[in-house]
Amino acid sequence: MGKSVFLGMSGGVDSSVSALLLQQAGYEVSGVNLRLFHNEDLGEGREKTCCSLADAEDARAVAAKLGFPFYVFDFSQIFRDTVIADFVSEYEAGRTPNPCVVCNRSVKFGALLQRALALHGDFLATGHYARVEQDGDTGRWLLKRGMDRSKDQSYFLYMLTQEQLSHTLFPLGGLHKTQVREIAEQNGLVNAKKRDSQDICFAPDGDYAAFIERTAGHPSPAGNFVDENGRVLGQHKGFVRYTRGQHKGLGLSIEPPLYVLDKDPATGAIRLGPDAALWTQTLTAEKINWISVPALSGPLRVTAKTRYSQRESAATAEPLEDGALRLTFDEPQRAVTPGQAVVLYDGETVVGGGTITK
């Protein structure tokens, strides 16, 4: 008998091709679709663009075609208690969270991996574009970028522990997206041409503020826009509607243009200033997870990025006494935002990462 693997299936082409590749490699595959919402979680009249019933049926159809078991696990409670609760509380505290990182940590590689192991599975697999390898010299499990740099998702996976990595498979890590779609078409998979979802799954219309207000049960408090000296410039429409670096939607006719610099949850004020005030060379991060090294004992040269969509930049990482991290970039970075993830790389390998605090 081959090794048993539980595969997270969203109904998209990536997880479907992952299933095919795992079968071809001799694994015993079981497909799992996660139910993360109930209709009332989204608000009346709102439709999801992912994780829908249609997506689950696409995943089920692929499982039936390839001839392996398919299950639906209701993880809506843990999703609500972790991902959604964190999203709302972080925004209300003036930070800008990354819910995909929290979901990977708490749900996919937390609760789902635990369930897979409890059901005597050997591995959990997903359709992420990333790679897992074991270092032959140190024995540590390494997280590496996907070969398709335009789809690489290692940024969202920096929190994986050694134990989690040892039980994780990423079948698409060595492929490009074009190859994945070709494999799907050649094998007659129903979702070969299905478009990728780009949205946060619980706010598919992109209106995070409305979702937060519905979930919290009250409107986000209005308050003052202030300049760098505290002078009132006008009124904003709700504390959670703005994030660092934002310029559009401020509703102020002021020249030169102003941008959100920071937010004060105690007063509800949002401080604005020129673009030049958004640039910094140093950040501090906490909740650090190290992957390629057990810990940081001294300065380390890395490349790093503070949001998924940017190219990483050269920097020096230094440990702080309380387990936090100071990162000093060679060149100033724009709009480094508390609540977001900073991920450190050494070439193709993820060194580690954490949550930006300032």
Short mmCIF file of C-alpha atoms in Angstrom, two decimals:
data_model
loop_
_atom_site.label_atom_id
_atom_site.label_comp_id
_atom_site.label_asym_id
_atom_site.label_seq_id
_atom_site.Cartn_x
_atom_site.Cartn_y
_atom_site.Cartn_z
CA MET A 1 0.00 0.00 0.00
CA GLY A 2 1.14 3.52 -0.79
CA LYS A 3 1.35 6.37 1.63
CA SER A 4 -1.97 7.96 2.53
CA VAL A 5 -2.49 11.66 1.78
CA PHE A 6 -5.42 13.96 2.48
CA LEU A 7 -5.65 16.64 -0.20
CA GLY A 8 -7.35 19.97 0.44
CA MET A 9 -9.57 20.55 -2.61
CA SER A 10 -11.10 23.95 -3.33
CA GLY A 11 -12.65 23.00 -6.64
CA GLY A 12 -9.98 24.83 -8.59
CA VAL A 13 -7.55 23.52 -11.17
CA ASP A 14 -4.53 23.58 -8.83
CA SER A 15 -5.83 21.14 -6.23
CA SER A 16 -7.37 18.97 -8.96
CA VAL A 17 -4.08 18.55 -10.81
CA SER A 18 -2.41 17.96 -7.43
CA ALA A 19 -4.74 14.98 -6.97
CA LEU A 20 -3.78 13.54 -10.34
CA LEU A 21 -0.05 13.97 -9.70
CA LEU A 22 -0.30 12.39 -6.25
CA GLN A 23 -2.10 9.37 -7.69
CA GLN A 24 0.52 9.02 -10.40
CA ALA A 25 3.21 9.11 -7.71
CA GLY A 26 1.58 6.16 -5.93
CA TYR A 27 -0.17 7.90 -3.04
CA GLU A 28 -3.57 6.84 -1.72
CA VAL A 29 -5.51 10.08 -2.06
CA SER A 30 -8.54 11.27 -0.09
CA GLY A 31 -10.02 14.61 -1.15
CA VAL A 32 -11.23 17.11 1.44
CA ASN A 33 -13.29 20.23 0.85
CA LEU A 34 -13.51 22.63 3.79
CA ARG A 35 -16.76 24.35 4.62
CA LEU A 36 -15.61 27.62 6.13
CA PHE A 37 -18.85 29.61 6.07
CA HIS A 38 -22.53 29.46 6.63
CA ASN A 39 -24.71 31.82 4.62
CA GLU A 40 -25.34 34.08 7.59
CA ASP A 41 -21.60 34.73 7.93
CA LEU A 42 -21.57 36.73 4.70
CA GLY A 43 -24.64 38.90 5.07
CA GLU A 44 -27.97 38.79 3.30
CA GLY A 45 -27.89 38.67 -0.49
CA ARG A 46 -24.14 38.21 -0.73
CA GLU A 47 -22.51 35.47 -2.78
CA LYS A 48 -19.07 34.03 -2.32
CA THR A 49 -16.66 33.77 -5.26
CA CYS A 50 -14.84 30.82 -3.74
CA CYS A 51 -15.61 28.02 -1.27
CA SER A 52 -19.14 27.85 -2.71
CA LEU A 53 -21.37 24.83 -3.21
CA ALA A 54 -20.45 24.89 -6.92
CA ASP A 55 -16.75 24.75 -6.02
CA ALA A 56 -17.35 21.79 -3.72
CA GLU A 57 -19.22 20.02 -6.52
CA ASP A 58 -16.32 20.66 -8.94
CA ALA A 59 -13.97 19.10 -6.39
CA ARG A 60 -16.33 16.15 -5.90
CA ALA A 61 -16.53 15.62 -9.68
CA VAL A 62 -12.74 15.46 -9.96
CA ALA A 63 -12.57 12.96 -7.08
CA ALA A 64 -15.23 10.81 -8.77
CA LYS A 65 -13.41 10.94 -12.12
CA LEU A 66 -10.09 9.95 -10.57
CA GLY A 67 -11.74 7.38 -8.28
CA PHE A 68 -10.80 8.41 -4.74
CA PRO A 69 -12.87 9.19 -1.61
CA PHE A 70 -14.12 12.74 -1.08
CA TYR A 71 -15.16 14.37 2.20
CA VAL A 72 -16.50 17.73 3.32
CA PHE A 73 -15.30 18.91 6.73
CA ASP A 74 -17.22 21.70 8.45
CA PHE A 75 -14.52 23.95 9.90
CA SER A 76 -16.73 27.04 10.00
CA GLN A 77 -16.48 27.38 13.80
CA ILE A 78 -12.68 27.35 13.96
CA PHE A 79 -12.53 29.63 10.92
CA ARG A 80 -14.85 32.11 12.63
CA ASP A 81 -13.00 31.86 15.96
CA THR A 82 -9.54 32.31 14.48
CA VAL A 83 -9.39 33.87 11.01
CA ILE A 84 -12.46 36.12 11.13
CA ALA A 85 -12.04 37.08 14.79
CA ASP A 86 -8.40 38.03 14.18
CA PHE A 87 -9.30 39.97 11.03
CA VAL A 88 -11.91 42.07 12.82
CA SER A 89 -9.92 42.69 16.02
CA GLU A 90 -6.74 43.61 14.14
CA TYR A 91 -8.49 46.13 11.92
CA GLU A 92 -10.26 47.64 14.93
CA ALA A 93 -6.87 47.95 16.64
CA GLY A 94 -5.52 49.98 13.71
CA ARG A 95 -3.50 47.20 12.08
CA THR A 96 -3.89 45.54 8.65
CA PRO A 97 -3.91 41.74 9.07
CA ASN A 98 -3.21 39.01 6.54
CA PRO A 99 -6.07 36.49 6.87
CA CYS A 100 -4.51 33.95 4.47
CA VAL A 101 -1.51 33.58 6.82
CA VAL A 102 -3.83 33.06 9.81
CA CYS A 103 -5.94 30.55 7.86
CA ASN A 104 -2.90 28.52 6.85
CA ARG A 105 -1.63 28.50 10.43
CA SER A 106 -4.89 27.77 12.23
CA VAL A 107 -7.11 25.97 9.75
CA LYS A 108 -5.34 24.30 6.81
CA PHE A 109 -2.06 23.30 8.42
CA GLY A 110 -3.52 23.38 11.92
CA ALA A 111 -6.96 21.79 12.26
CA LEU A 112 -6.97 20.03 8.87
CA LEU A 113 -3.51 18.51 9.31
CA GLN A 114 -4.47 17.32 12.80
CA ARG A 115 -7.63 15.73 11.39
CA ALA A 116 -5.65 14.05 8.58
CA LEU A 117 -3.15 12.57 11.03
CA ALA A 118 -5.95 11.45 13.37
CA LEU A 119 -7.51 9.59 10.42
CA HIS A 120 -4.18 7.77 9.93
CA GLY A 121 -3.06 9.87 7.00
CA ASP A 122 0.66 10.23 6.42
CA PHE A 123 0.52 13.62 4.68
CA LEU A 124 -1.56 16.68 3.99
CA ALA A 125 -1.29 18.08 0.47
CA THR A 126 -2.49 21.36 -1.03
CA GLY A 127 -2.25 23.08 -4.39
CA HIS A 128 0.07 25.83 -3.14
CA TYR A 129 2.94 26.84 -5.39
CA ALA A 130 5.80 26.12 -3.00
CA ARG A 131 8.26 23.29 -2.28
CA VAL A 132 9.28 21.30 0.77
CA GLU A 133 12.71 19.70 1.00
CA GLN A 134 14.80 18.24 3.80
CA ASP A 135 18.32 19.56 4.38
CA GLY A 136 20.65 16.57 4.14
CA ASP A 137 23.21 18.16 6.46
CA THR A 138 21.04 19.56 9.26
CA GLY A 139 17.95 17.38 8.88
CA ARG A 140 15.73 20.48 8.99
CA TRP A 141 12.71 20.67 6.75
CA LEU A 142 12.94 23.61 4.37
CA LEU A 143 10.25 25.69 2.70
CA LYS A 144 11.24 26.88 -0.76
CA ARG A 145 9.68 29.08 -3.39
CA GLY A 146 7.55 27.59 -6.13
CA MET A 147 9.38 27.34 -9.44
CA ASP A 148 6.79 29.62 -11.03
CA ARG A 149 7.84 32.91 -9.47
CA SER A 150 4.66 34.64 -10.67
CA LYS A 151 2.58 32.17 -8.60
CA ASP A 152 4.98 31.48 -5.70
CA GLN A 153 2.99 31.32 -2.43
CA SER A 154 5.80 30.70 0.06
CA TYR A 155 5.09 34.15 1.57
CA PHE A 156 1.77 32.85 2.95
CA LEU A 157 3.38 29.69 4.40
CA TYR A 158 6.24 31.10 6.47
CA MET A 159 4.60 30.05 9.75
CA LEU A 160 4.79 26.30 9.05
CA THR A 161 6.62 24.39 11.77
CA GLN A 162 9.11 21.57 11.33
CA GLU A 163 6.44 19.06 12.33
CA GLN A 164 3.94 20.50 9.84
CA LEU A 165 6.47 20.63 7.00
CA SER A 166 7.43 17.00 7.61
CA HIS A 167 3.82 15.99 6.85
CA THR A 168 3.16 18.41 3.97
CA LEU A 169 3.24 17.85 0.20
CA PHE A 170 3.05 20.55 -2.47
CA PRO A 171 2.72 18.63 -5.78
CA LEU A 172 2.75 21.80 -7.92
CA GLY A 173 5.94 23.28 -6.48
CA GLY A 174 8.06 22.37 -9.50
CA LEU A 175 5.49 23.38 -12.15
CA HIS A 176 4.39 26.55 -13.87
CA LYS A 177 0.71 27.49 -14.01
CA THR A 178 0.60 26.98 -17.77
CA GLN A 179 1.81 23.41 -17.29
CA VAL A 180 -0.86 22.79 -14.64
CA ARG A 181 -3.66 23.90 -16.97
CA GLU A 182 -2.21 21.77 -19.79
CA ILE A 183 -2.20 18.69 -17.53
CA ALA A 184 -5.81 19.40 -16.54
CA GLU A 185 -6.93 19.71 -20.17
CA GLN A 186 -5.03 16.59 -21.28
CA ASN A 187 -6.77 14.60 -18.54
CA GLY A 188 -10.26 16.01 -19.08
CA LEU A 189 -10.63 17.70 -15.68
CA VAL A 190 -13.80 19.80 -15.47
CA ASN A 191 -12.03 22.89 -14.12
CA ALA A 192 -9.10 23.05 -16.57
CA LYS A 193 -10.08 26.57 -17.66
CA LYS A 194 -11.66 27.76 -14.40
CA ARG A 195 -10.39 31.18 -13.41
CA ASP A 196 -8.32 31.65 -10.27
CA SER A 197 -9.92 33.35 -7.27
CA GLN A 198 -8.06 36.52 -6.30
CA ASP A 199 -10.31 37.58 -3.44
CA ILE A 200 -10.30 37.15 0.30
CA CYS A 201 -12.84 34.36 0.52
CA PHE A 202 -15.12 35.92 3.14
CA ALA A 203 -15.17 39.36 1.48
CA PRO A 204 -15.35 38.55 -2.24
CA ASP A 205 -16.60 42.02 -3.13
CA GLY A 206 -13.50 43.56 -1.54
CA ASP A 207 -15.56 45.59 0.92
CA TYR A 208 -13.65 44.67 4.09
CA ALA A 209 -15.15 47.52 6.09
CA ALA A 210 -18.74 46.40 5.48
CA PHE A 211 -17.81 42.83 6.43
CA ILE A 212 -16.14 44.02 9.65
CA GLU A 213 -19.13 46.18 10.57
CA ARG A 214 -21.57 43.31 9.97
CA THR A 215 -19.44 40.89 11.97
CA ALA A 216 -18.77 43.31 14.84
CA GLY A 217 -22.43 44.32 14.94
CA HIS A 218 -21.78 48.06 14.90
CA PRO A 219 -20.54 50.71 12.46
CA SER A 220 -16.87 51.60 12.55
CA PRO A 221 -16.51 54.87 14.47
CA ALA A 222 -15.96 58.04 12.50
CA GLY A 223 -13.25 60.46 13.58
CA ASN A 224 -10.77 63.07 12.50
CA PHE A 225 -8.18 63.16 9.79
CA VAL A 226 -5.21 64.99 11.31
CA ASP A 227 -1.91 66.15 9.89
CA GLU A 228 1.53 65.34 11.28
CA ASN A 229 1.15 68.11 13.87
CA GLY A 230 -2.30 66.97 15.02
CA ARG A 231 -4.23 69.71 13.20
CA VAL A 232 -7.71 68.52 12.14
CA LEU A 233 -8.08 68.29 8.35
CA GLY A 234 -11.54 66.82 8.14
CA GLN A 235 -13.69 63.85 9.08
CA HIS A 236 -13.16 60.25 7.99
CA LYS A 237 -15.98 57.76 7.38
CA GLY A 238 -14.92 54.93 9.68
CA PHE A 239 -11.71 53.85 11.37
CA VAL A 240 -11.44 50.44 9.65
CA ARG A 241 -11.87 51.88 6.15
CA TYR A 242 -8.28 53.06 5.83
CA THR A 243 -4.83 51.50 5.82
CA ARG A 244 -1.28 52.81 5.80
CA GLY A 245 -0.21 54.20 2.44
CA GLN A 246 -3.78 54.79 1.23
CA HIS A 247 -4.48 57.89 -0.84
CA LYS A 248 -7.67 57.12 -2.76
CA GLY A 249 -11.00 57.57 -1.04
CA LEU A 250 -9.89 60.10 1.57
CA GLY A 251 -12.30 62.71 0.24
CA LEU A 252 -9.91 65.61 0.90
CA SER A 253 -8.99 68.19 -1.73
CA ILE A 254 -5.54 69.05 -0.44
CA GLU A 255 -2.35 69.62 -2.38
CA PRO A 256 0.20 68.14 -2.37
CA PRO A 257 -1.47 64.71 -2.02
CA LEU A 258 -1.76 63.21 1.45
CA TYR A 259 -1.51 59.56 2.47
CA VAL A 260 -2.49 57.56 5.56
CA LEU A 261 0.55 57.40 7.85
CA ASP A 262 -0.92 55.69 10.91
CA LYS A 263 -4.10 55.22 12.94
CA ASP A 264 -4.82 55.81 16.63
CA PRO A 265 -7.45 53.39 17.98
CA ALA A 266 -7.64 55.28 21.28
CA THR A 267 -8.90 58.50 19.67
CA GLY A 268 -10.10 57.19 16.31
CA ALA A 269 -7.85 59.70 14.56
CA ILE A 270 -6.14 58.89 11.26
CA ARG A 271 -2.89 60.74 10.66
CA LEU A 272 -2.10 61.91 7.15
CA GLY A 273 1.11 63.17 5.59
CA PRO A 274 3.20 63.34 2.42
CA ASP A 275 4.48 60.29 0.55
CA ALA A 276 7.99 60.99 1.85
CA ALA A 277 6.79 60.18 5.40
CA LEU A 278 5.84 56.62 4.35
CA TRP A 279 9.42 55.51 3.69
CA THR A 280 11.47 53.68 6.31
CA GLN A 281 14.54 51.44 6.45
CA THR A 282 13.83 49.63 9.73
CA LEU A 283 10.97 47.54 11.05
CA THR A 284 10.25 45.39 14.10
CA ALA A 285 8.39 42.09 13.91
CA GLU A 286 7.07 39.64 16.50
CA LYS A 287 5.55 36.12 16.52
CA ILE A 288 8.61 34.95 14.60
CA ASN A 289 8.73 31.49 13.05
CA TRP A 290 12.14 30.24 11.95
CA ILE A 291 12.35 27.51 9.31
CA SER A 292 15.83 27.13 7.80
CA VAL A 293 17.51 27.93 11.14
CA PRO A 294 16.42 26.95 14.67
CA ALA A 295 16.84 30.54 15.89
CA LEU A 296 18.77 33.71 15.14
CA SER A 297 21.85 34.23 17.31
CA GLY A 298 23.31 37.23 15.52
CA PRO A 299 22.93 39.45 12.45
CA LEU A 300 21.99 37.62 9.26
CA ARG A 301 21.94 38.92 5.71
CA VAL A 302 18.67 38.11 3.94
CA THR A 303 16.28 39.38 1.35
CA ALA A 304 12.83 40.25 2.65
CA LYS A 305 9.42 41.48 1.58
CA THR A 306 6.64 43.08 3.58
CA ARG A 307 3.76 42.23 1.25
CA TYR A 308 3.06 39.38 -1.12
CA SER A 309 2.99 41.42 -4.32
CA GLN A 310 6.40 43.08 -3.98
CA ARG A 311 9.90 41.96 -4.85
CA GLU A 312 12.07 41.31 -1.83
CA SER A 313 14.91 43.66 -0.94
CA ALA A 314 18.29 43.13 0.70
CA ALA A 315 18.29 43.55 4.49
CA THR A 316 20.00 42.58 7.74
CA ALA A 317 18.01 40.67 10.35
CA GLU A 318 18.94 40.99 14.03
CA PRO A 319 17.42 39.18 17.03
CA LEU A 320 15.95 41.21 19.88
CA GLU A 321 15.96 40.07 23.51
CA ASP A 322 12.25 39.29 23.69
CA GLY A 323 12.25 36.97 20.67
CA ALA A 324 11.29 39.77 18.31
CA LEU A 325 13.20 40.73 15.19
CA ARG A 326 14.67 43.96 13.89
CA LEU A 327 15.09 44.19 10.13
CA THR A 328 17.16 46.93 8.52
CA PHE A 329 16.82 47.30 4.76
CA ASP A 330 19.63 48.51 2.54
CA GLU A 331 17.17 50.84 0.81
CA PRO A 332 14.08 52.54 2.26
CA GLN A 333 10.78 50.70 1.88
CA ARG A 334 7.38 52.30 1.30
CA ALA A 335 4.33 51.87 3.54
CA VAL A 336 5.59 49.08 5.81
CA THR A 337 2.33 48.24 7.58
CA PRO A 338 1.77 46.87 11.11
CA GLY A 339 -0.18 43.62 11.03
CA GLN A 340 1.24 42.45 7.72
CA ALA A 341 3.78 39.64 7.39
CA VAL A 342 7.47 40.15 6.72
CA VAL A 343 9.12 37.08 5.19
CA LEU A 344 12.87 36.50 4.98
CA TYR A 345 14.60 34.58 2.19
CA ASP A 346 18.01 33.12 1.49
CA GLY A 347 17.89 32.59 -2.25
CA GLU A 348 15.10 30.08 -2.90
CA THR A 349 14.71 29.17 0.78
CA VAL A 350 12.42 30.78 3.36
CA VAL A 351 14.49 31.61 6.43
CA GLY A 352 11.44 32.58 8.49
CA GLY A 353 9.02 35.40 9.06
CA GLY A 354 6.81 37.24 11.50
CA THR A 355 4.15 39.91 12.01
CA ILE A 356 5.19 43.54 11.60
CA THR A 357 4.56 45.58 14.74
CA LYS A 358 6.21 48.87 13.75
#
